[in-house]
Short mmCIF file of C-alpha atoms in Angstrom, two decimals:
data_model
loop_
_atom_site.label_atom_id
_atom_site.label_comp_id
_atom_site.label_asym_id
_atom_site.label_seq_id
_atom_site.Cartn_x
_atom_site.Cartn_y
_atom_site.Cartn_z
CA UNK N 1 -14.67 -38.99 -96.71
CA UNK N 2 -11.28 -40.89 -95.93
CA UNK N 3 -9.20 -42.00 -99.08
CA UNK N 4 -9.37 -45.81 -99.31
CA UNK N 5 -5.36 -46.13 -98.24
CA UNK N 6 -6.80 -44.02 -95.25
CA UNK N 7 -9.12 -46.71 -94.12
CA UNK N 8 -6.87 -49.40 -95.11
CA UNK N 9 -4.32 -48.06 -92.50
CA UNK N 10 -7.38 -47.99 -89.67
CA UNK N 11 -8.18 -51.56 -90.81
CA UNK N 12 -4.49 -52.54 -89.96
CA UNK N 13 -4.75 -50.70 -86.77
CA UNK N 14 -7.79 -52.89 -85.74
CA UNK N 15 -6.30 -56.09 -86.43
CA UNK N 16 -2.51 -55.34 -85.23
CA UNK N 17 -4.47 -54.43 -81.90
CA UNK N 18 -7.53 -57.09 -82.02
CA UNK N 19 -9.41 -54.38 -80.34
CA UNK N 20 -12.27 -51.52 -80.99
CA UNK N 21 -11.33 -48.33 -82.05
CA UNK N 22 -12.33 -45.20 -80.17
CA UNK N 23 -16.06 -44.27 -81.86
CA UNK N 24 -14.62 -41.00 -83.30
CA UNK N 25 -12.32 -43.32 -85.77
CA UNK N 26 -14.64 -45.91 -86.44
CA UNK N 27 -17.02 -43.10 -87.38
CA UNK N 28 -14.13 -42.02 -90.02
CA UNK N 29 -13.05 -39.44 -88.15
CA UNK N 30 -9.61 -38.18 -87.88
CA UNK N 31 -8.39 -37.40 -84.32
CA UNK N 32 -7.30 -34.02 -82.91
CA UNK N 33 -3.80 -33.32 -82.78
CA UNK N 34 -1.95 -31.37 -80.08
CA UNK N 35 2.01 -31.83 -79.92
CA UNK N 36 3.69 -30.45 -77.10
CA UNK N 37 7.15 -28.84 -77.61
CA UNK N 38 9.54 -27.45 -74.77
CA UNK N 39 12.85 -26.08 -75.37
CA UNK N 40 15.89 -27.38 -74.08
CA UNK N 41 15.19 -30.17 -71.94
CA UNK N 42 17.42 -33.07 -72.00
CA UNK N 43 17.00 -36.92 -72.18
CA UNK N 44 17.40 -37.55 -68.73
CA UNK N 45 14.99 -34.88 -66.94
CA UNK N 46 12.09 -37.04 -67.49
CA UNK N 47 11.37 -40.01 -64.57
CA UNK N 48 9.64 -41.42 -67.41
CA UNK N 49 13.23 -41.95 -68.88
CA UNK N 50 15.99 -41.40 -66.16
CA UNK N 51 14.93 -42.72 -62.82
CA UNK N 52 17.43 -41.24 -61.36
CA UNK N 53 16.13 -37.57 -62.21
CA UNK N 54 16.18 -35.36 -59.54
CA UNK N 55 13.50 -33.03 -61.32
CA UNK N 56 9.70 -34.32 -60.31
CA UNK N 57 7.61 -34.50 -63.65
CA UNK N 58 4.90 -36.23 -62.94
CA UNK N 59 2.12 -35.24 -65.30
CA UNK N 60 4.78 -36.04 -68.30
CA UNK N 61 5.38 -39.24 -66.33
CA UNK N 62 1.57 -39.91 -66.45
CA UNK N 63 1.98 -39.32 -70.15
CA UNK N 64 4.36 -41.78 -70.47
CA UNK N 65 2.86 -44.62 -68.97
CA UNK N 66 -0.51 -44.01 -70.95
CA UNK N 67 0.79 -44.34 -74.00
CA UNK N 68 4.65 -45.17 -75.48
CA UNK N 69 7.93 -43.68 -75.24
CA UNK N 70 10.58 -43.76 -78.54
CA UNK N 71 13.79 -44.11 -77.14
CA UNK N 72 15.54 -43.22 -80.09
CA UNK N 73 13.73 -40.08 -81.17
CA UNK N 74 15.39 -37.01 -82.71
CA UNK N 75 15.47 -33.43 -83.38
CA UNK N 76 16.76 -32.55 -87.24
CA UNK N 77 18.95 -30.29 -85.31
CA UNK N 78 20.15 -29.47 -81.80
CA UNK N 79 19.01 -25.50 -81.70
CA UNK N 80 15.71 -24.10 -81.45
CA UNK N 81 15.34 -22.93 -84.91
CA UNK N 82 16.61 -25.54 -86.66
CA UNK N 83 14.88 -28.12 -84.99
CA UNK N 84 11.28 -25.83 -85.06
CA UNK N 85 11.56 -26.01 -89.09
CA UNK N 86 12.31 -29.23 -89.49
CA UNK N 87 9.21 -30.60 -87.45
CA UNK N 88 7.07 -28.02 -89.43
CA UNK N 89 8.31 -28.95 -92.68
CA UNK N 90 9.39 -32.52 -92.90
CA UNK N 91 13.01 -30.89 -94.61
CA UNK N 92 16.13 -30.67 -92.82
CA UNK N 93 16.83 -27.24 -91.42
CA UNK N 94 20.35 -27.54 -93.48
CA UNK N 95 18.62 -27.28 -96.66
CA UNK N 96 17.22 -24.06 -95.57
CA UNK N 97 18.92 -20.33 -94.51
CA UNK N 98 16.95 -20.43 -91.10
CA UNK N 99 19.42 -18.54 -90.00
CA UNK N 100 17.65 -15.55 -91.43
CA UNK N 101 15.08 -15.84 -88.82
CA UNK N 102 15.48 -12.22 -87.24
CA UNK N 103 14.42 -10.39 -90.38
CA UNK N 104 13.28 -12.81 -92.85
CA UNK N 105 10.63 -16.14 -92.97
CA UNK N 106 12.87 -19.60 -92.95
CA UNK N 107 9.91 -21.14 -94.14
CA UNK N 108 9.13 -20.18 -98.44
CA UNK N 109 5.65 -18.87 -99.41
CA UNK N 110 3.47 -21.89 -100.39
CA UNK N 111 5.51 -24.54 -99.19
CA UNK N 112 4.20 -27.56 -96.92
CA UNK N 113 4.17 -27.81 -93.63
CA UNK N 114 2.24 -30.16 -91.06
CA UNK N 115 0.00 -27.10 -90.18
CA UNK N 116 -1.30 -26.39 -94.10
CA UNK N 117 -1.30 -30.45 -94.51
CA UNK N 118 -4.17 -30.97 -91.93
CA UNK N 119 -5.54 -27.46 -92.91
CA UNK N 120 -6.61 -28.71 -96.15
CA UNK N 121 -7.98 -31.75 -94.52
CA UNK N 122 -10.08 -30.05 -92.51
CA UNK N 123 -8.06 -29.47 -89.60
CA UNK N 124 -8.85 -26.63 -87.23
CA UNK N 125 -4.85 -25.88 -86.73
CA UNK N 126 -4.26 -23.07 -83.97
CA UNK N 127 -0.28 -22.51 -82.69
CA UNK N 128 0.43 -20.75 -79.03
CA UNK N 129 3.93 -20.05 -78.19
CA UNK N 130 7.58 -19.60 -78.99
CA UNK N 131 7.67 -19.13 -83.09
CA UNK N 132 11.74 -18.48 -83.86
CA UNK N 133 11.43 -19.53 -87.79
CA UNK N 134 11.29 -15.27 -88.82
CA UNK N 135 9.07 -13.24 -90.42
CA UNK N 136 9.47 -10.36 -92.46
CA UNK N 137 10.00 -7.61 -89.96
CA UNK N 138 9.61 -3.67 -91.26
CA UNK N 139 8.56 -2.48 -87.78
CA UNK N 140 6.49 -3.78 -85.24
CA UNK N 141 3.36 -0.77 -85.85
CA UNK N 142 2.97 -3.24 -89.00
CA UNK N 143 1.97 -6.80 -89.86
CA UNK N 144 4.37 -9.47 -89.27
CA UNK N 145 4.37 -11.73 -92.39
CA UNK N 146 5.64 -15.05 -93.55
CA UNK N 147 4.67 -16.60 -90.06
CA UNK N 148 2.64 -19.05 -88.53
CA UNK N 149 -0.85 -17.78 -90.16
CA UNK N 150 1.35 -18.01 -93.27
CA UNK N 151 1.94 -21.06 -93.27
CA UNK N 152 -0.82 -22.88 -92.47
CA UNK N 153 -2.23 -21.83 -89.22
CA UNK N 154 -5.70 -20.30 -88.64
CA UNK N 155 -4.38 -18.71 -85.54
CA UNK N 156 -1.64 -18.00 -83.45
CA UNK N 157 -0.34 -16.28 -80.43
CA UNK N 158 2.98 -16.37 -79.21
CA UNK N 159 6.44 -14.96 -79.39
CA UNK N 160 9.04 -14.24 -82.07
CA UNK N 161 11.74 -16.17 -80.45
CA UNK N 162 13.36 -16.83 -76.82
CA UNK N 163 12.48 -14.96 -73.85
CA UNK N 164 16.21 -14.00 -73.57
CA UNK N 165 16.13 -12.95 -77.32
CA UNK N 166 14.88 -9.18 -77.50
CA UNK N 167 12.73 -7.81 -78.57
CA UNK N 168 10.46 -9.02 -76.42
CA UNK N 169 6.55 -8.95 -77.18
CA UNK N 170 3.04 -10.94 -77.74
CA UNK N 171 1.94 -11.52 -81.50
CA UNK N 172 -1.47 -12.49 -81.92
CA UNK N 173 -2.29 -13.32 -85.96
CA UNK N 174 0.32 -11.17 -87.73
CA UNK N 175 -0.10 -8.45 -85.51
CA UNK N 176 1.90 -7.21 -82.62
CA UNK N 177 -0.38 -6.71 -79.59
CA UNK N 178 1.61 -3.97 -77.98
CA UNK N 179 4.92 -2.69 -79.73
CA UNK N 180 8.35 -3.20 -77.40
CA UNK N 181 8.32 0.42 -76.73
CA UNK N 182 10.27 -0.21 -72.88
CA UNK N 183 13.38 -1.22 -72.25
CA UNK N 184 14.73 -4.14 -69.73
CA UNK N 185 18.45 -4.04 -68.94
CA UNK N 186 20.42 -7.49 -69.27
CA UNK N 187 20.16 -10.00 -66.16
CA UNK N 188 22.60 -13.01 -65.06
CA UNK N 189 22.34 -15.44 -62.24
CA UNK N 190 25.23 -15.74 -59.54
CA UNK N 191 26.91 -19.13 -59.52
CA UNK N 192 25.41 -20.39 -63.34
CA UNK N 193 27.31 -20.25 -66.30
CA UNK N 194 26.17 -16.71 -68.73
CA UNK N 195 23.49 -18.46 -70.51
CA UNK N 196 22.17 -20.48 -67.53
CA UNK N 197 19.95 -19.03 -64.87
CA UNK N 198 17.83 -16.29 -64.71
CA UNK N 199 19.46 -15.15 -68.26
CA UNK N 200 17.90 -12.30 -70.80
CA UNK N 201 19.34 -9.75 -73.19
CA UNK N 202 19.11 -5.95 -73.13
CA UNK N 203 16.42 -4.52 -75.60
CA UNK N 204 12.57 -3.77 -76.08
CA UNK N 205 9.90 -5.31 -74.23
CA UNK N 206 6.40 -4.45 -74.50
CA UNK N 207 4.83 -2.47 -71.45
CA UNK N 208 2.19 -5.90 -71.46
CA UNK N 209 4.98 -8.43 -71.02
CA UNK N 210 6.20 -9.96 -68.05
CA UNK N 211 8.80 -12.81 -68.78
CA UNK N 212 7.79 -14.52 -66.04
CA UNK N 213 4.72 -14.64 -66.99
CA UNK N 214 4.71 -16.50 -70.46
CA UNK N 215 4.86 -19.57 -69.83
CA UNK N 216 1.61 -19.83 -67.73
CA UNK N 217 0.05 -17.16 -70.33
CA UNK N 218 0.22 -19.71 -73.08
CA UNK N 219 -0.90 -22.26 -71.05
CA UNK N 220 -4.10 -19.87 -70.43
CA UNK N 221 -4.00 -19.20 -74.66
CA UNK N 222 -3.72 -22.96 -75.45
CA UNK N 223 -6.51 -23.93 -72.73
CA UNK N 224 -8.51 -21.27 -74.48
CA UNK N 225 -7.99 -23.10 -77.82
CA UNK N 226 -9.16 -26.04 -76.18
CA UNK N 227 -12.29 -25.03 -74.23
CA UNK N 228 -13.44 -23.24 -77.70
CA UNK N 229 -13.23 -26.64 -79.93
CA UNK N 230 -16.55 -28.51 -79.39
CA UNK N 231 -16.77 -32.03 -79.30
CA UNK N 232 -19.66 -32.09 -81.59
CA UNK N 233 -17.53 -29.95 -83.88
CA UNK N 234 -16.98 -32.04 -87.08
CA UNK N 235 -13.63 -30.45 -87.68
CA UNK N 236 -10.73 -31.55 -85.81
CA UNK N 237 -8.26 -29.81 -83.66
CA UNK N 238 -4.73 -29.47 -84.27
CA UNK N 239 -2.76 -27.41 -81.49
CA UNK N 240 1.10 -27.02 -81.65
CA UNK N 241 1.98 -25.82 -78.30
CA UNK N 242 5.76 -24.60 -78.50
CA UNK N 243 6.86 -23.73 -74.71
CA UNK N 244 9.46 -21.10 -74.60
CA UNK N 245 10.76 -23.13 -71.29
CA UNK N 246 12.71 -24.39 -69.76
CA UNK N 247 15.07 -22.22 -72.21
CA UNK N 248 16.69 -19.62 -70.03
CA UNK N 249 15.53 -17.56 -68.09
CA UNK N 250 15.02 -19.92 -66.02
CA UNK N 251 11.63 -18.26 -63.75
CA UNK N 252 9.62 -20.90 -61.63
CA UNK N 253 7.06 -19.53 -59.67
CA UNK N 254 6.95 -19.42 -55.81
CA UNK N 255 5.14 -22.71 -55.27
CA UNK N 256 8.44 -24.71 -57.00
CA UNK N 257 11.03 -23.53 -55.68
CA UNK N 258 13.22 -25.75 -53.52
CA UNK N 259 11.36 -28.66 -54.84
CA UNK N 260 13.94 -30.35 -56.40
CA UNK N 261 17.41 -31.30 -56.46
CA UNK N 262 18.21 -29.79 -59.41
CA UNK N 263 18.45 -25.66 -58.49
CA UNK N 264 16.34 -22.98 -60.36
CA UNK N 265 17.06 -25.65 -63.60
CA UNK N 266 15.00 -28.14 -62.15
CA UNK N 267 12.40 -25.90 -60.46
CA UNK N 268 11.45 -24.68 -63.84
CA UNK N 269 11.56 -27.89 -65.23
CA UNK N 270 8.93 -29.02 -62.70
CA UNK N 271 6.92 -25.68 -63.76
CA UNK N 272 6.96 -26.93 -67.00
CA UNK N 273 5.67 -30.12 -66.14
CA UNK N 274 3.01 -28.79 -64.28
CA UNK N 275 1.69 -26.14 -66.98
CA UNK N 276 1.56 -29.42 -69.27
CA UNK N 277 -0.58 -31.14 -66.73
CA UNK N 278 -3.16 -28.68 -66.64
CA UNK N 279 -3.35 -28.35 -70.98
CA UNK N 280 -3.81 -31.87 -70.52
CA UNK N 281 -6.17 -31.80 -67.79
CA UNK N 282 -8.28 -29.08 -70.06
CA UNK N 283 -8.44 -31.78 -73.06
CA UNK N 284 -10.42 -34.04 -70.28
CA UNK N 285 -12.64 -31.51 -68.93
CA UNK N 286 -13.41 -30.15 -72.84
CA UNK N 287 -14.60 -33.92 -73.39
CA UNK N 288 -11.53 -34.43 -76.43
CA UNK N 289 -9.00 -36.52 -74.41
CA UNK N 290 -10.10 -39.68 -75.75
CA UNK N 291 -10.42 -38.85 -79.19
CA UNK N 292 -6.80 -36.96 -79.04
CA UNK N 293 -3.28 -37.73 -80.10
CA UNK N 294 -1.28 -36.02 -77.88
CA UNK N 295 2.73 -35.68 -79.30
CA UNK N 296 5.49 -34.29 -76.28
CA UNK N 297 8.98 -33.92 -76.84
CA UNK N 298 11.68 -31.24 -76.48
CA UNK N 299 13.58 -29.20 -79.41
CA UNK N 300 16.89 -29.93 -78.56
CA UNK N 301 19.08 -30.61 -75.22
CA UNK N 302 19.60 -29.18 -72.30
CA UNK N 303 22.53 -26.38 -71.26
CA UNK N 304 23.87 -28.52 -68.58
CA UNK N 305 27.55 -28.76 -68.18
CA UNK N 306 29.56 -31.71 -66.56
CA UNK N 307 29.98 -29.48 -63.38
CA UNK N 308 26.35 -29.19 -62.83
CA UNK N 309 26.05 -32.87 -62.72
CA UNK N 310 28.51 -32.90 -60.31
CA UNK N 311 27.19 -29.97 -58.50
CA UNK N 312 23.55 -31.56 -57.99
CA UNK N 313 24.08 -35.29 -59.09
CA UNK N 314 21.16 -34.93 -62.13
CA UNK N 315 22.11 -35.53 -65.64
CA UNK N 316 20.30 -33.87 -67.62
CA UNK N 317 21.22 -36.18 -70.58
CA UNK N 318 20.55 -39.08 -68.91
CA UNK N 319 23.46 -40.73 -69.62
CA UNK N 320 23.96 -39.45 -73.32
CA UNK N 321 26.95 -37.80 -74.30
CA UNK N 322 27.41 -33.38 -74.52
CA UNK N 323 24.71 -30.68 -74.73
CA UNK N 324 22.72 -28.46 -76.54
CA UNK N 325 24.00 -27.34 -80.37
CA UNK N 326 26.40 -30.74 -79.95
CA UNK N 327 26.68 -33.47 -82.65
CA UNK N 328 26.72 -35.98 -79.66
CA UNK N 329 23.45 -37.63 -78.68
CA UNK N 330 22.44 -35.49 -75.85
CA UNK N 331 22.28 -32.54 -78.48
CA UNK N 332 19.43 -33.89 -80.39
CA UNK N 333 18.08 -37.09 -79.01
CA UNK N 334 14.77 -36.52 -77.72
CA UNK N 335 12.54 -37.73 -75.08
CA UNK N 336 9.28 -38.42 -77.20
CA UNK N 337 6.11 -39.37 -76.12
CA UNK N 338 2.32 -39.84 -77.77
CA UNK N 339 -0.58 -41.02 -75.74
CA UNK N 340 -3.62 -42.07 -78.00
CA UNK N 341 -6.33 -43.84 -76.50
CA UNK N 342 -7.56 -46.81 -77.52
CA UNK N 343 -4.82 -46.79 -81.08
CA UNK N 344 -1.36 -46.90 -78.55
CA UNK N 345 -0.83 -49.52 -75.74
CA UNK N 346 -0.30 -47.62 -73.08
CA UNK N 347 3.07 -48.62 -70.84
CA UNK N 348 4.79 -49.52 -74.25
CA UNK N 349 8.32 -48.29 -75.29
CA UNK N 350 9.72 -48.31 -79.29
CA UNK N 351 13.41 -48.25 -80.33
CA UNK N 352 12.82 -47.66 -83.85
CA UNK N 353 14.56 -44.57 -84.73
CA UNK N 354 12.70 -41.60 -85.85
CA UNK N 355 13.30 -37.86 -86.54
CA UNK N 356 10.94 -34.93 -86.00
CA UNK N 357 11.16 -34.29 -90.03
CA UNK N 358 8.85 -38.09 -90.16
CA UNK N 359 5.75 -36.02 -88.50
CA UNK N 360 4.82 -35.06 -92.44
CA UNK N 361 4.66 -38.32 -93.70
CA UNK N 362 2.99 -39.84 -90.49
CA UNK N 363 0.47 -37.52 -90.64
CA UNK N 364 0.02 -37.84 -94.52
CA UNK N 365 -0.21 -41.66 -94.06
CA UNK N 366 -3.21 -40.70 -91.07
CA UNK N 367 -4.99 -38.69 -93.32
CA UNK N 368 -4.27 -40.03 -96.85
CA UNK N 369 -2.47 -37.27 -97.78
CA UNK N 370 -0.69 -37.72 -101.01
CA UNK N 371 2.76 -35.82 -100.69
CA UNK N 372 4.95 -34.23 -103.30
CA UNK N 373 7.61 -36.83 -105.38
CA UNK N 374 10.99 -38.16 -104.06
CA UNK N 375 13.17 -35.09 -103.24
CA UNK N 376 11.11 -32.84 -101.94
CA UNK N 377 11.20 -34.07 -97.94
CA UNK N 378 13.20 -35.70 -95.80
CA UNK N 379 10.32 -37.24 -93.96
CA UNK N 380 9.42 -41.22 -93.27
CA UNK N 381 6.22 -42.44 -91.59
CA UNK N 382 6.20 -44.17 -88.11
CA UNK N 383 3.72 -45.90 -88.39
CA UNK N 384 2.33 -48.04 -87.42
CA UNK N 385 5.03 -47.65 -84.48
CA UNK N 386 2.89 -46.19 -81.71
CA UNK N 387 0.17 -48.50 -82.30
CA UNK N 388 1.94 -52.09 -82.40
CA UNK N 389 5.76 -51.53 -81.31
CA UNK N 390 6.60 -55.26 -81.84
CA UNK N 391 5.50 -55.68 -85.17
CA UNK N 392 8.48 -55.94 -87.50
CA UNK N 393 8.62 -53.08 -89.95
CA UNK N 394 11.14 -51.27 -92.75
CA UNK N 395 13.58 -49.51 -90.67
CA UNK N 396 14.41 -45.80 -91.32
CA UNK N 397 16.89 -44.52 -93.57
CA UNK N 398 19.72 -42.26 -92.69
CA UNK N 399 19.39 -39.29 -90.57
CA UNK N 400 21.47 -36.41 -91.45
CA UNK N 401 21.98 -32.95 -89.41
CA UNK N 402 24.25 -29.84 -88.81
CA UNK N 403 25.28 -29.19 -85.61
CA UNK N 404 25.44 -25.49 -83.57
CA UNK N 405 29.50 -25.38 -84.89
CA UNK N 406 29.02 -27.10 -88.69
CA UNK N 407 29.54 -30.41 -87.66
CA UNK N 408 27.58 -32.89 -89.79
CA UNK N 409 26.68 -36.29 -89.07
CA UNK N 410 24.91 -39.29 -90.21
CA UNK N 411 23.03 -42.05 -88.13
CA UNK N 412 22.05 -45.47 -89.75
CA UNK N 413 20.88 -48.25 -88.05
CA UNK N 414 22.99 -48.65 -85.15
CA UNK N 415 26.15 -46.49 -86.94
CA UNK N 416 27.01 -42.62 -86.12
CA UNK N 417 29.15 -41.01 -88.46
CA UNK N 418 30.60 -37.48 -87.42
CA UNK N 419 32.25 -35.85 -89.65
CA UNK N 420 35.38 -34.01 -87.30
CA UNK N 421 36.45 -34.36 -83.94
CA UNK N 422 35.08 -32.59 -81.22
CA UNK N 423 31.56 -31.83 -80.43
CA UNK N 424 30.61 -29.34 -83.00
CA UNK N 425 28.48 -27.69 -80.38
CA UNK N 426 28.65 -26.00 -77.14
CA UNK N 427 30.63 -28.67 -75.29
CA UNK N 428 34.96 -28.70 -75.28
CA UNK N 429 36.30 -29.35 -77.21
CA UNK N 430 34.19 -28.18 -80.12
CA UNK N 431 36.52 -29.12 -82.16
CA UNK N 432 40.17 -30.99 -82.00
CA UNK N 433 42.66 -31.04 -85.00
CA UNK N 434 43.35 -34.46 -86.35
CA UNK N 435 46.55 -35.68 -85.09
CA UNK N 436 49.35 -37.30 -88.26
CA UNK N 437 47.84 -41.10 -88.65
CA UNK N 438 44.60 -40.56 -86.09
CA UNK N 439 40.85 -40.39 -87.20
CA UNK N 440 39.57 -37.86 -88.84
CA UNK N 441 36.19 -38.22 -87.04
CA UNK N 442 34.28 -39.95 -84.92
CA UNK N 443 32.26 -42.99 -85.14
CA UNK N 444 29.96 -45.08 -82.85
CA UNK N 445 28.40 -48.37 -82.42
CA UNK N 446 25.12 -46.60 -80.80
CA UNK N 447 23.51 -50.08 -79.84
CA UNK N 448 26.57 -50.87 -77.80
CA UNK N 449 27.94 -47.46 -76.92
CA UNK N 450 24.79 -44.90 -76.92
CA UNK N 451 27.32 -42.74 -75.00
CA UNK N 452 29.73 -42.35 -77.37
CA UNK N 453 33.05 -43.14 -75.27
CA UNK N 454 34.74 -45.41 -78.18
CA UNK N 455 35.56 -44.03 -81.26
CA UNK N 456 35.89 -46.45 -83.90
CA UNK N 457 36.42 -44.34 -87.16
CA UNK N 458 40.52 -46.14 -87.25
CA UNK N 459 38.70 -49.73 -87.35
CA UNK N 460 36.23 -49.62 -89.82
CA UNK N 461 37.59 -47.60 -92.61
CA UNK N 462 35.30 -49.14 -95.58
CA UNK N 463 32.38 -48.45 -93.26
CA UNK N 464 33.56 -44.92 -92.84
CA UNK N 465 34.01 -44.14 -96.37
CA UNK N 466 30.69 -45.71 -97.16
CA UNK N 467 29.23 -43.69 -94.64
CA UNK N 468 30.86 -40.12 -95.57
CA UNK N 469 29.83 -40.69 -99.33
CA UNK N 470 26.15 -41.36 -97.82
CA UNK N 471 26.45 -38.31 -96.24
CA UNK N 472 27.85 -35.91 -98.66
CA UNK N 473 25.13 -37.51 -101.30
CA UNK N 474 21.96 -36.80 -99.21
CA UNK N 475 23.65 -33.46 -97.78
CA UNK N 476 24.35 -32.53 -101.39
CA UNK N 477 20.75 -33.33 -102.49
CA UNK N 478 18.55 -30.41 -102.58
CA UNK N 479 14.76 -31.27 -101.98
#
């Protein structure tokens, strides 16, 4: 039975939109769930948000125009792991020692995530892919604990990190399914940067593992997820599909290369694309597309340096400012997309800023999900966003993040606060000294410079002040 706030939100939906609902929600059912995560794409690989791209995506174009794009969308962090926990827990990664994640579980026994939220609301939750948030390792001949069927999941198969971070082997439960008993020497690509190309570290692999073969095996796992969920099936689906790609090494299959005008980068972007397409094309055939809220977006940015935009004439960021790990936008702001038919217009865009912590409390509002109290999660609901992306609504407060280097940074409203020069990331200079009289940091009117060429910290002084003591309060906070 949906909670009466639950049915008051569905109510809202129906008049906002002045249309029917699909049956499956006007029969008080909640809709499957799959999000879609790939690692390290940028802003600007899309068509659906760079016209310019040189990479062809069309299925995630498709995507786009069936349902809406956020244009201000992003990741609580701009590396895989930190950006992984704080979409699974609705906490920014900061708060948390995920940098423990070879030998230890970032995520605490018992505490929330999205996956145990729509577990215990009758959620069928399943997770294929690229994991990266630890577990507690004491050899690979025994179970793997503190991960995803830890937390929440009924089942999983996938990867403990990368595919360029050894050791390299399938997990399926807690349980590897061969032990990385071989070895693979270390591999580099000829005219890339070291961590561009067809990249991987020296260590264990499992005799079973191919790397490139992972990405289309978890599109076979997540397919087989699908297929096994029956429509008549009164519990609903929840898939988190975390591609390992396109992270390095960068692999496309035969039938993509030389199809774009990106190099191997974009070939395996296209790959990408495609494996997404035919997940996608599975919820259709499995009768659940239309009764599905389908999430994409990417964990962080892309490894794309200013050469390779001059090399190829792509930009990966689309415009936006620096790279992966960077405090600057292309670091963590997101291409983000959710088709849901009949609940979001399709062909409709939203600028309200969100952050991938806000998936929580959107999905506790869907479900009428009471959460815990104030200062426990750094999580805000969307909605109703996606569904009417006119209608005026309570803007978000303050983002706050680490970057790769220790950078922090605060966004509200249209205001970026960072808290050093530099990019705090992968991009030079990571960091500059302050020069006798000159800022201190950096600061950016993001509705008139979302590129980030004028610093303005030496021109607004109260606002900078008022901004660093909003920062160091909410970083300081411990939910």
């Amino acid at each position: 039975m949906i909670a009466a706030f639950a049915m008051r939100y569905l109510l809202t939906i129906l008049t906002l939109l002045a249309a029917s609902l699909t049956p499956a929600l006007s029969e008080g059912r909640f809709p499957h769930i799959l999000i879609i995560l790939v690692d390290d794409m940028g802003y600007g690989d899309l068509g659906a948000y760079n016209s310019s791209s040189k990479i062809a995506t069309p299925h995630l174009d498709k995507l786009g125009r069936e349902g809406i794009r956020f244009t201000d969308a992003h990741a609580p962090g701009p590396l895989c792991h930190l950006s992984r926990y704080g979409l699974l827990t609705g906490r920014y990664p900061f708060r948390a020692n995920t940098a423990a994640w070879r030998r230890q579980p970032s995520i605490k026994e018992g505490q929330i995530t999205i996956a145990s939220l729509l577990k215990n609301k009758g959620y069928n939750t399943a997770m294929v892919g690229k994991w990266h948030l630890g577990f507690r390792e004491d050899g690979y001949d025994k179970p793997l604990s503190g991960g995803p069927v830890d937390v929440g999941f009924n089942s999983f198969f996938g990867i403990r990190a990368s595919t360029d971070i050894p050791p390299y082997f399938y997990i399926r439960g807690s349980r590897a399914v061969q032990q990385p008993t071989n070895k693979i020497t270390a591999n580099n690509s000829d005219g890339w940067s070291r961590i561009q190309g067809a990249f991987w570290r020296a260590g264990g692999i499992a005799p079973d593992l191919k790397l490139a073969e992972v990405l289309p095996r978890f599109t076979d796992e997540a397919i087989s997820v699908i297929k096994s969920h029956s429509p008549s099936d009164p519990k609903p689906l929840f898939l988190y599909l975390a591609y390992p790609a396109p992270h390095t090494p960068w692999l496309p299959s035969r039938e993509f290369k030389g199809k774009t005008g990106a190099g191997m980068y974009g070939e395996f972007c296209s790959m990408v694309d495609a494996e997404v397409g035919s997940v996608l094309k599975a919820l259709e055939e499995q009768q659940l597309e239309s009764e599905t809220m389908v999430i994409f977006t990417s964990d962080n940015g892309p490894v794309w340096y200013d050469a390779d935009v001059t090399r190829f004439g792509h930009d990966s960021a689309g415009g936006l400012r620096g790279m992966k790990a960077d405090a600057w936008e292309a670091g963590h702001r997101m291409p983000f997309l959710i088709r849901w038919p009949g609940i979001v217009k399709p062909e409709s865009s939203s600028s309200r800023l969100i952050c991938f912590t806000d998936l929580m409390a959107t999905f506790a509002e869907l479900t009428g999900t009471k959460l815990p109290g104030d200062g426990v999660l750094d999580s805000e609901s969307f909605l109703p966003a996606p569904t009417n992306p006119s209608a005026g609504q309570v803007p978000r407060g303050p983002i706050v993040m680490k970057a790769g280097s220790g950078a922090m940074l605060i966004r509200e409203g249209k205001w970026k606060l960072i808290d050093q020069l530099g990019s705090g990331g992968f991009s030079s200079p990571k960091r500059v000294r302050p020069t006798k009289g000159g800022p201190e940091g950096q600061l950016y009117d993001l509705s008139k410079d979302p590129s980030e060429k004028t610093n303005l910290w030496s021109e607004y002084p109260e606002l900078v002040r008022s901004l660093r003591k909003r920062l160091k309060q909410i970083a300081g906070s411990s939910p």
